[in-house]
Amino acid sequence: MLPDYKITTKLVSIYKQPGTVITVGTRGSDYSIDGVHDQIQINQASLQAYNAGGGVVMVKNDFVIGAPIIKYPGVLLTSPSLGSVVGRLANNSNCNMIESYNFNTYTGTGNVTGQFGYGGISNLILDGNKANQSSGKGIVLYDVCYLLEDLIIYGMKEDGIYSEYSNNDTQPTNLPYGYIESIWKNVRIEYCGGDAFEYRGPHDSKFIQVITRWNGGEGMYFTGGTNQGCGGIKLTQCQSYANSLNALKVGDSISSNVSIEAVDCQFDGTIASSNGATINTSLNSFSCCKFYGGSATGAALHIAASSNSI
């Protein structure tokens, strides 16, 4: 039986029933942290859960890290509730806060046979402490069938989140009962130096109540490339505003292998020269959405390709 923590049932049931629950905190936990290099204990707990076939790592107290936390396949990294735990990047760490297992090995390869998938990250506030870094993103993933839920990503030196997966429709070899699509729900990304997020897969994923604001690059950036793609993305009740570039950017060219469907969303180019949305690919659809351009030269909606539905 799971401890009486706030773990959402859909996380547990959809993203693999956990075989073990491991706690990380200051006192009375399986792994004790000291607020200095807490990624060591968190990664030890996550590896233990991964080796047990999947599970939950419950972080009970604020933590400080000086190197990336590893998101292992089948492991949910969470806390008792959103707002109860803040993770902060130590001064001069100059690194990503969370990376998927073997990210540097898989990125750019289109790999569908590696160890990735299942699990997720939830109920955390991640503070990138950008004033004291020269580089670093919040979460970087080469991953599939994962969930990001109830997260605040704040003040990264570079992008808030980067996600990538192959554009190959082949079922990943280590997910015999899974599927490719991932879910982002109630994710807020703000005050990052780069894009709020750059999304290059997996395709057909769902974004629900995702909000980006006051980031130094794109508010929401969906694109693709060699061995990458994110066609069939669905956005529902999302909002992007006050970012330095586009509130929404879809693709870099008509061949970017990207398409989205947005319903009841708002894209606001609040900064003077920013666009509400720039659409560079075909087969996108927008229903009950609002677009606003910047107060000076920004356009509410710039479409550079045909066969889109507004």
CSV table of C-alpha atoms in Angstrom, one decimal:
chain,number,residue,atom,x,y,z
A,1,MET,CA,0.0,0.0,0.0
A,2,LEU,CA,1.2,3.5,-0.9
A,3,PRO,CA,1.9,6.0,2.0
A,4,ASP,CA,-0.7,8.7,2.5
A,5,TYR,CA,1.0,11.1,0.1
A,6,LYS,CA,-0.8,13.1,-2.6
A,7,ILE,CA,0.1,10.9,-5.6
A,8,THR,CA,-2.4,11.3,-8.5
A,9,THR,CA,-4.1,8.1,-9.4
A,10,LYS,CA,-3.6,8.7,-13.2
A,11,LEU,CA,0.1,9.0,-12.7
A,12,VAL,CA,0.2,5.7,-10.9
A,13,SER,CA,-2.2,3.8,-13.2
A,14,ILE,CA,-1.2,5.2,-16.6
A,15,TYR,CA,2.5,5.6,-16.1
A,16,LYS,CA,3.2,2.2,-14.6
A,17,GLN,CA,2.1,0.9,-11.2
A,18,PRO,CA,5.0,1.6,-8.8
A,19,GLY,CA,6.7,-1.4,-7.3
A,20,THR,CA,8.3,0.6,-4.5
A,21,VAL,CA,8.1,4.0,-2.8
A,22,ILE,CA,11.3,5.6,-1.6
A,23,THR,CA,11.4,8.8,0.5
A,24,VAL,CA,14.1,11.5,0.4
A,25,GLY,CA,14.2,14.2,3.0
A,26,THR,CA,15.9,15.7,6.1
A,27,ARG,CA,14.7,13.3,8.7
A,28,GLY,CA,12.9,10.0,8.9
A,29,SER,CA,13.5,9.2,5.2
A,30,ASP,CA,15.1,6.4,3.3
A,31,TYR,CA,17.7,8.8,2.0
A,32,SER,CA,18.8,11.9,4.0
A,33,ILE,CA,19.7,15.2,2.2
A,34,ASP,CA,21.7,18.1,3.6
A,35,GLY,CA,20.9,20.9,1.3
A,36,VAL,CA,24.3,20.9,-0.4
A,37,HIS,CA,24.6,18.2,-3.2
A,38,ASP,CA,21.2,16.6,-2.8
A,39,GLN,CA,21.2,15.2,-6.4
A,40,ILE,CA,23.4,12.4,-5.0
A,41,GLN,CA,20.7,11.0,-2.6
A,42,ILE,CA,17.9,11.7,-5.1
A,43,ASN,CA,19.7,9.8,-7.8
A,44,GLN,CA,20.5,6.9,-5.5
A,45,ALA,CA,16.8,6.6,-4.6
A,46,SER,CA,15.8,6.9,-8.3
A,47,LEU,CA,18.3,4.2,-9.3
A,48,GLN,CA,17.0,1.9,-6.6
A,49,ALA,CA,13.5,2.4,-7.8
A,50,TYR,CA,14.6,1.8,-11.4
A,51,ASN,CA,16.4,-1.4,-10.5
A,52,ALA,CA,13.3,-2.6,-8.7
A,53,GLY,CA,11.3,-2.3,-11.9
A,54,GLY,CA,9.9,1.2,-11.4
A,55,GLY,CA,8.5,3.2,-8.5
A,56,VAL,CA,8.0,6.5,-6.8
A,57,VAL,CA,10.7,8.8,-5.3
A,58,MET,CA,9.0,11.1,-2.8
A,59,VAL,CA,11.1,14.2,-2.0
A,60,LYS,CA,9.7,15.6,1.3
A,61,ASN,CA,11.9,18.7,1.8
A,62,ASP,CA,13.5,21.5,-0.2
A,63,PHE,CA,16.7,20.5,-1.9
A,64,VAL,CA,19.7,22.0,-3.5
A,65,ILE,CA,21.6,20.4,-6.4
A,66,GLY,CA,25.0,21.0,-8.0
A,67,ALA,CA,24.6,18.4,-10.9
A,68,PRO,CA,21.6,17.0,-12.8
A,69,ILE,CA,19.0,14.7,-11.3
A,70,ILE,CA,18.4,11.7,-13.5
A,71,LYS,CA,14.9,10.8,-14.6
A,72,TYR,CA,15.1,7.0,-14.8
A,73,PRO,CA,12.6,5.0,-16.9
A,74,GLY,CA,9.5,3.9,-14.9
A,75,VAL,CA,10.3,6.2,-12.0
A,76,LEU,CA,8.1,9.1,-10.8
A,77,LEU,CA,9.9,12.0,-9.0
A,78,THR,CA,7.4,13.9,-6.9
A,79,SER,CA,6.6,15.5,-3.6
A,80,PRO,CA,3.6,15.5,-1.3
A,81,SER,CA,2.0,18.4,-3.1
A,82,LEU,CA,2.7,21.3,-5.4
A,83,GLY,CA,4.3,24.1,-3.4
A,84,SER,CA,5.6,21.9,-0.6
A,85,VAL,CA,9.0,21.3,-2.1
A,86,VAL,CA,11.4,23.7,-4.0
A,87,GLY,CA,14.5,22.4,-5.7
A,88,ARG,CA,17.2,25.0,-6.4
A,89,LEU,CA,20.3,24.9,-8.5
A,90,ALA,CA,23.4,25.8,-6.5
A,91,ASN,CA,25.5,28.8,-7.5
A,92,ASN,CA,27.9,28.2,-10.5
A,93,SER,CA,26.6,24.8,-11.2
A,94,ASN,CA,26.0,25.7,-14.8
A,95,CYS,CA,24.1,22.5,-15.6
A,96,ASN,CA,20.6,21.2,-16.4
A,97,MET,CA,18.5,20.5,-13.3
A,98,ILE,CA,16.9,17.2,-14.5
A,99,GLU,CA,18.0,15.0,-17.4
A,100,SER,CA,16.4,11.8,-18.7
A,101,TYR,CA,18.5,8.7,-18.5
A,102,ASN,CA,21.3,8.6,-21.1
A,103,PHE,CA,20.1,11.9,-22.6
A,104,ASN,CA,23.5,12.8,-24.2
A,105,THR,CA,23.7,9.3,-25.8
A,106,TYR,CA,20.2,9.3,-27.3
A,107,THR,CA,19.7,13.0,-28.4
A,108,GLY,CA,19.7,13.5,-32.2
A,109,THR,CA,19.9,9.7,-32.9
A,110,GLY,CA,16.2,8.8,-33.4
A,111,ASN,CA,16.8,5.8,-31.1
A,112,VAL,CA,13.7,3.6,-30.4
A,113,THR,CA,15.5,0.7,-28.8
A,114,GLY,CA,17.0,2.3,-25.7
A,115,GLN,CA,16.0,2.5,-22.1
A,116,PHE,CA,13.4,5.3,-21.8
A,117,GLY,CA,9.7,5.8,-21.1
A,118,TYR,CA,7.1,5.6,-18.3
A,119,GLY,CA,7.4,7.6,-15.1
A,120,GLY,CA,7.4,11.4,-14.8
A,121,ILE,CA,8.0,14.5,-12.7
A,122,SER,CA,5.3,16.1,-10.6
A,123,ASN,CA,4.6,18.4,-7.7
A,124,LEU,CA,7.8,20.3,-7.8
A,125,ILE,CA,9.0,23.9,-8.0
A,126,LEU,CA,12.4,24.1,-9.8
A,127,ASP,CA,14.4,27.3,-9.4
A,128,GLY,CA,17.3,27.6,-11.8
A,129,ASN,CA,19.0,30.5,-9.9
A,130,LYS,CA,19.9,32.1,-13.3
A,131,ALA,CA,21.6,35.1,-11.8
A,132,ASN,CA,24.4,32.8,-10.6
A,133,GLN,CA,24.7,30.5,-13.6
A,134,SER,CA,26.4,30.7,-17.1
A,135,SER,CA,24.3,27.9,-18.6
A,136,GLY,CA,21.6,25.3,-17.8
A,137,LYS,CA,18.1,24.3,-18.6
A,138,GLY,CA,15.4,23.1,-16.3
A,139,ILE,CA,14.4,19.7,-17.7
A,140,VAL,CA,15.9,18.0,-20.8
A,141,LEU,CA,14.4,14.8,-22.1
A,142,TYR,CA,14.9,12.2,-24.8
A,143,ASP,CA,11.9,10.3,-23.6
A,144,VAL,CA,8.5,8.9,-24.4
A,145,CYS,CA,5.2,8.0,-22.6
A,146,TYR,CA,6.1,10.3,-19.7
A,147,LEU,CA,4.1,12.8,-17.7
A,148,LEU,CA,4.9,16.3,-16.4
A,149,GLU,CA,2.2,17.5,-14.0
A,150,ASP,CA,1.8,20.2,-11.4
A,151,LEU,CA,5.2,21.9,-12.0
A,152,ILE,CA,6.6,25.4,-11.8
A,153,ILE,CA,9.8,25.9,-13.8
A,154,TYR,CA,11.4,29.2,-12.7
A,155,GLY,CA,14.5,31.2,-13.6
A,156,MET,CA,16.6,28.9,-15.7
A,157,LYS,CA,19.6,30.4,-17.4
A,158,GLU,CA,18.6,28.9,-20.7
A,159,ASP,CA,15.3,27.1,-21.7
A,160,GLY,CA,12.8,25.9,-19.2
A,161,ILE,CA,12.2,22.5,-20.8
A,162,TYR,CA,13.6,20.6,-23.8
A,163,SER,CA,11.9,17.5,-25.0
A,164,GLU,CA,12.8,15.2,-28.0
A,165,TYR,CA,11.9,11.8,-29.4
A,166,SER,CA,12.2,10.0,-32.7
A,167,ASN,CA,9.7,10.7,-35.5
A,168,ASN,CA,9.6,6.9,-36.1
A,169,ASP,CA,6.2,5.3,-35.3
A,170,THR,CA,7.9,2.1,-34.2
A,171,GLN,CA,6.8,1.1,-30.8
A,172,PRO,CA,9.8,1.4,-28.4
A,173,THR,CA,11.2,-2.0,-27.6
A,174,ASN,CA,11.1,-1.5,-23.8
A,175,LEU,CA,7.4,-0.4,-23.8
A,176,PRO,CA,5.4,-3.5,-24.7
A,177,TYR,CA,2.3,-2.2,-23.0
A,178,GLY,CA,2.9,1.5,-23.4
A,179,TYR,CA,2.4,4.1,-26.1
A,180,ILE,CA,4.4,7.0,-27.5
A,181,GLU,CA,2.3,10.0,-26.4
A,182,SER,CA,3.2,12.0,-23.3
A,183,ILE,CA,1.2,14.4,-21.2
A,184,TRP,CA,2.0,17.9,-19.8
A,185,LYS,CA,-0.7,19.1,-17.3
A,186,ASN,CA,-0.7,22.2,-15.1
A,187,VAL,CA,2.9,23.2,-16.0
A,188,ARG,CA,4.0,26.8,-15.5
A,189,ILE,CA,7.3,28.1,-17.0
A,190,GLU,CA,8.4,31.6,-16.2
A,191,TYR,CA,11.4,34.0,-16.1
A,192,CYS,CA,13.8,31.7,-18.0
A,193,GLY,CA,16.6,33.2,-20.1
A,194,GLY,CA,15.8,31.2,-23.2
A,195,ASP,CA,12.6,29.6,-24.6
A,196,ALA,CA,10.0,28.5,-22.1
A,197,PHE,CA,10.2,25.2,-23.9
A,198,GLU,CA,11.5,23.7,-27.1
A,199,TYR,CA,9.5,20.6,-28.0
A,200,ARG,CA,10.8,18.1,-30.6
A,201,GLY,CA,8.7,15.0,-29.7
A,202,PRO,CA,7.2,12.6,-28.9
A,203,HIS,CA,4.4,13.2,-31.4
A,204,ASP,CA,0.7,13.2,-30.6
A,205,SER,CA,1.2,14.4,-27.1
A,206,LYS,CA,-1.2,16.4,-25.0
A,207,PHE,CA,-0.7,19.8,-23.3
A,208,ILE,CA,-3.3,20.8,-20.8
A,209,GLN,CA,-3.3,24.1,-18.9
A,210,VAL,CA,0.3,24.9,-19.7
A,211,ILE,CA,1.2,28.5,-19.0
A,212,THR,CA,4.4,30.4,-20.1
A,213,ARG,CA,5.3,34.0,-19.3
A,214,TRP,CA,8.2,36.4,-19.0
A,215,ASN,CA,10.7,34.1,-20.7
A,216,GLY,CA,13.6,35.5,-22.8
A,217,GLY,CA,12.9,33.5,-26.0
A,218,GLU,CA,9.8,31.7,-27.5
A,219,GLY,CA,6.8,31.2,-25.3
A,220,MET,CA,5.9,27.8,-26.8
A,221,TYR,CA,8.2,26.4,-29.5
A,222,PHE,CA,7.2,23.2,-31.4
A,223,THR,CA,9.7,22.1,-34.1
A,224,GLY,CA,11.4,19.1,-35.6
A,225,GLY,CA,14.5,18.0,-37.5
A,226,THR,CA,16.4,14.9,-38.6
A,227,ASN,CA,15.1,12.0,-36.6
A,228,GLN,CA,12.7,14.3,-34.7
A,229,GLY,CA,9.1,15.3,-35.1
A,230,CYS,CA,6.0,16.4,-33.2
A,231,GLY,CA,3.0,16.1,-35.4
A,232,GLY,CA,-0.5,15.8,-34.0
A,233,ILE,CA,0.1,17.8,-30.8
A,234,LYS,CA,-3.0,18.8,-28.9
A,235,LEU,CA,-3.1,22.0,-26.7
A,236,THR,CA,-6.1,22.6,-24.5
A,237,GLN,CA,-6.7,25.7,-22.3
A,238,CYS,CA,-3.0,26.8,-22.6
A,239,GLN,CA,-1.8,30.4,-22.4
A,240,SER,CA,1.5,32.1,-23.4
A,241,TYR,CA,2.2,35.8,-22.9
A,242,ALA,CA,4.9,38.4,-22.2
A,243,ASN,CA,7.7,36.3,-23.7
A,244,SER,CA,10.4,38.1,-25.7
A,245,LEU,CA,9.7,36.3,-29.0
A,246,ASN,CA,6.6,34.6,-30.2
A,247,ALA,CA,4.0,33.5,-27.8
A,248,LEU,CA,3.7,30.4,-30.0
A,249,LYS,CA,6.0,29.3,-32.8
A,250,VAL,CA,5.3,26.2,-34.9
A,251,GLY,CA,8.1,24.9,-37.1
A,252,ASP,CA,11.1,26.6,-38.7
A,253,SER,CA,10.0,25.7,-42.2
A,254,ILE,CA,7.2,23.9,-44.0
A,255,SER,CA,9.2,20.7,-43.8
A,256,SER,CA,9.6,20.7,-40.0
A,257,ASN,CA,7.4,17.6,-39.5
A,258,VAL,CA,5.3,19.6,-37.0
A,259,SER,CA,1.5,20.1,-36.6
A,260,ILE,CA,-0.7,21.1,-33.6
A,261,GLU,CA,-4.3,21.4,-32.7
A,262,ALA,CA,-5.1,24.1,-30.2
A,263,VAL,CA,-8.5,24.5,-28.5
A,264,ASP,CA,-9.5,27.4,-26.1
A,265,CYS,CA,-5.9,28.8,-25.9
A,266,GLN,CA,-4.5,32.3,-25.8
A,267,PHE,CA,-1.3,33.5,-27.4
A,268,ASP,CA,-0.3,37.0,-26.5
A,269,GLY,CA,2.7,38.8,-28.0
A,270,THR,CA,2.8,41.3,-25.1
A,271,ILE,CA,6.3,42.5,-25.8
A,272,ALA,CA,6.3,45.3,-28.3
A,273,SER,CA,7.9,43.4,-31.3
A,274,SER,CA,6.6,39.9,-30.5
A,275,ASN,CA,3.9,38.0,-32.4
A,276,GLY,CA,1.0,36.2,-30.9
A,277,ALA,CA,1.8,33.2,-33.1
A,278,THR,CA,4.0,32.3,-36.0
A,279,ILE,CA,3.0,29.3,-38.0
A,280,ASN,CA,5.6,27.9,-40.5
A,281,THR,CA,4.0,24.5,-41.2
A,282,SER,CA,0.8,23.2,-42.7
A,283,LEU,CA,-2.1,21.1,-41.2
A,284,ASN,CA,-2.4,23.1,-38.0
A,285,SER,CA,-5.8,23.8,-36.4
A,286,PHE,CA,-7.0,26.5,-34.0
A,287,SER,CA,-10.5,26.6,-32.4
A,288,CYS,CA,-11.8,29.1,-29.9
A,289,CYS,CA,-8.3,30.6,-29.6
A,290,LYS,CA,-7.2,34.2,-29.1
A,291,PHE,CA,-4.2,35.9,-30.7
A,292,TYR,CA,-2.7,39.3,-29.7
A,293,GLY,CA,0.3,41.0,-31.3
A,294,GLY,CA,2.8,43.2,-29.6
A,295,SER,CA,2.1,46.9,-29.1
A,296,ALA,CA,4.6,48.1,-31.7
A,297,THR,CA,5.4,45.8,-34.7
A,298,GLY,CA,4.2,42.4,-33.4
A,299,ALA,CA,1.5,40.6,-35.4
A,300,ALA,CA,-1.4,38.8,-33.7
A,301,LEU,CA,-1.0,35.9,-36.1
A,302,HIS,CA,1.6,35.3,-38.8
A,303,ILE,CA,1.0,32.3,-41.1
A,304,ALA,CA,3.7,31.3,-43.6
A,305,ALA,CA,2.2,28.1,-44.9
A,306,SER,CA,-1.0,26.9,-46.5
A,307,SER,CA,-3.6,24.3,-45.4
A,308,ASN,CA,-4.2,25.6,-41.9
A,309,SER,CA,-7.5,25.9,-40.2
A,310,ILE,CA,-8.3,29.0,-38.0
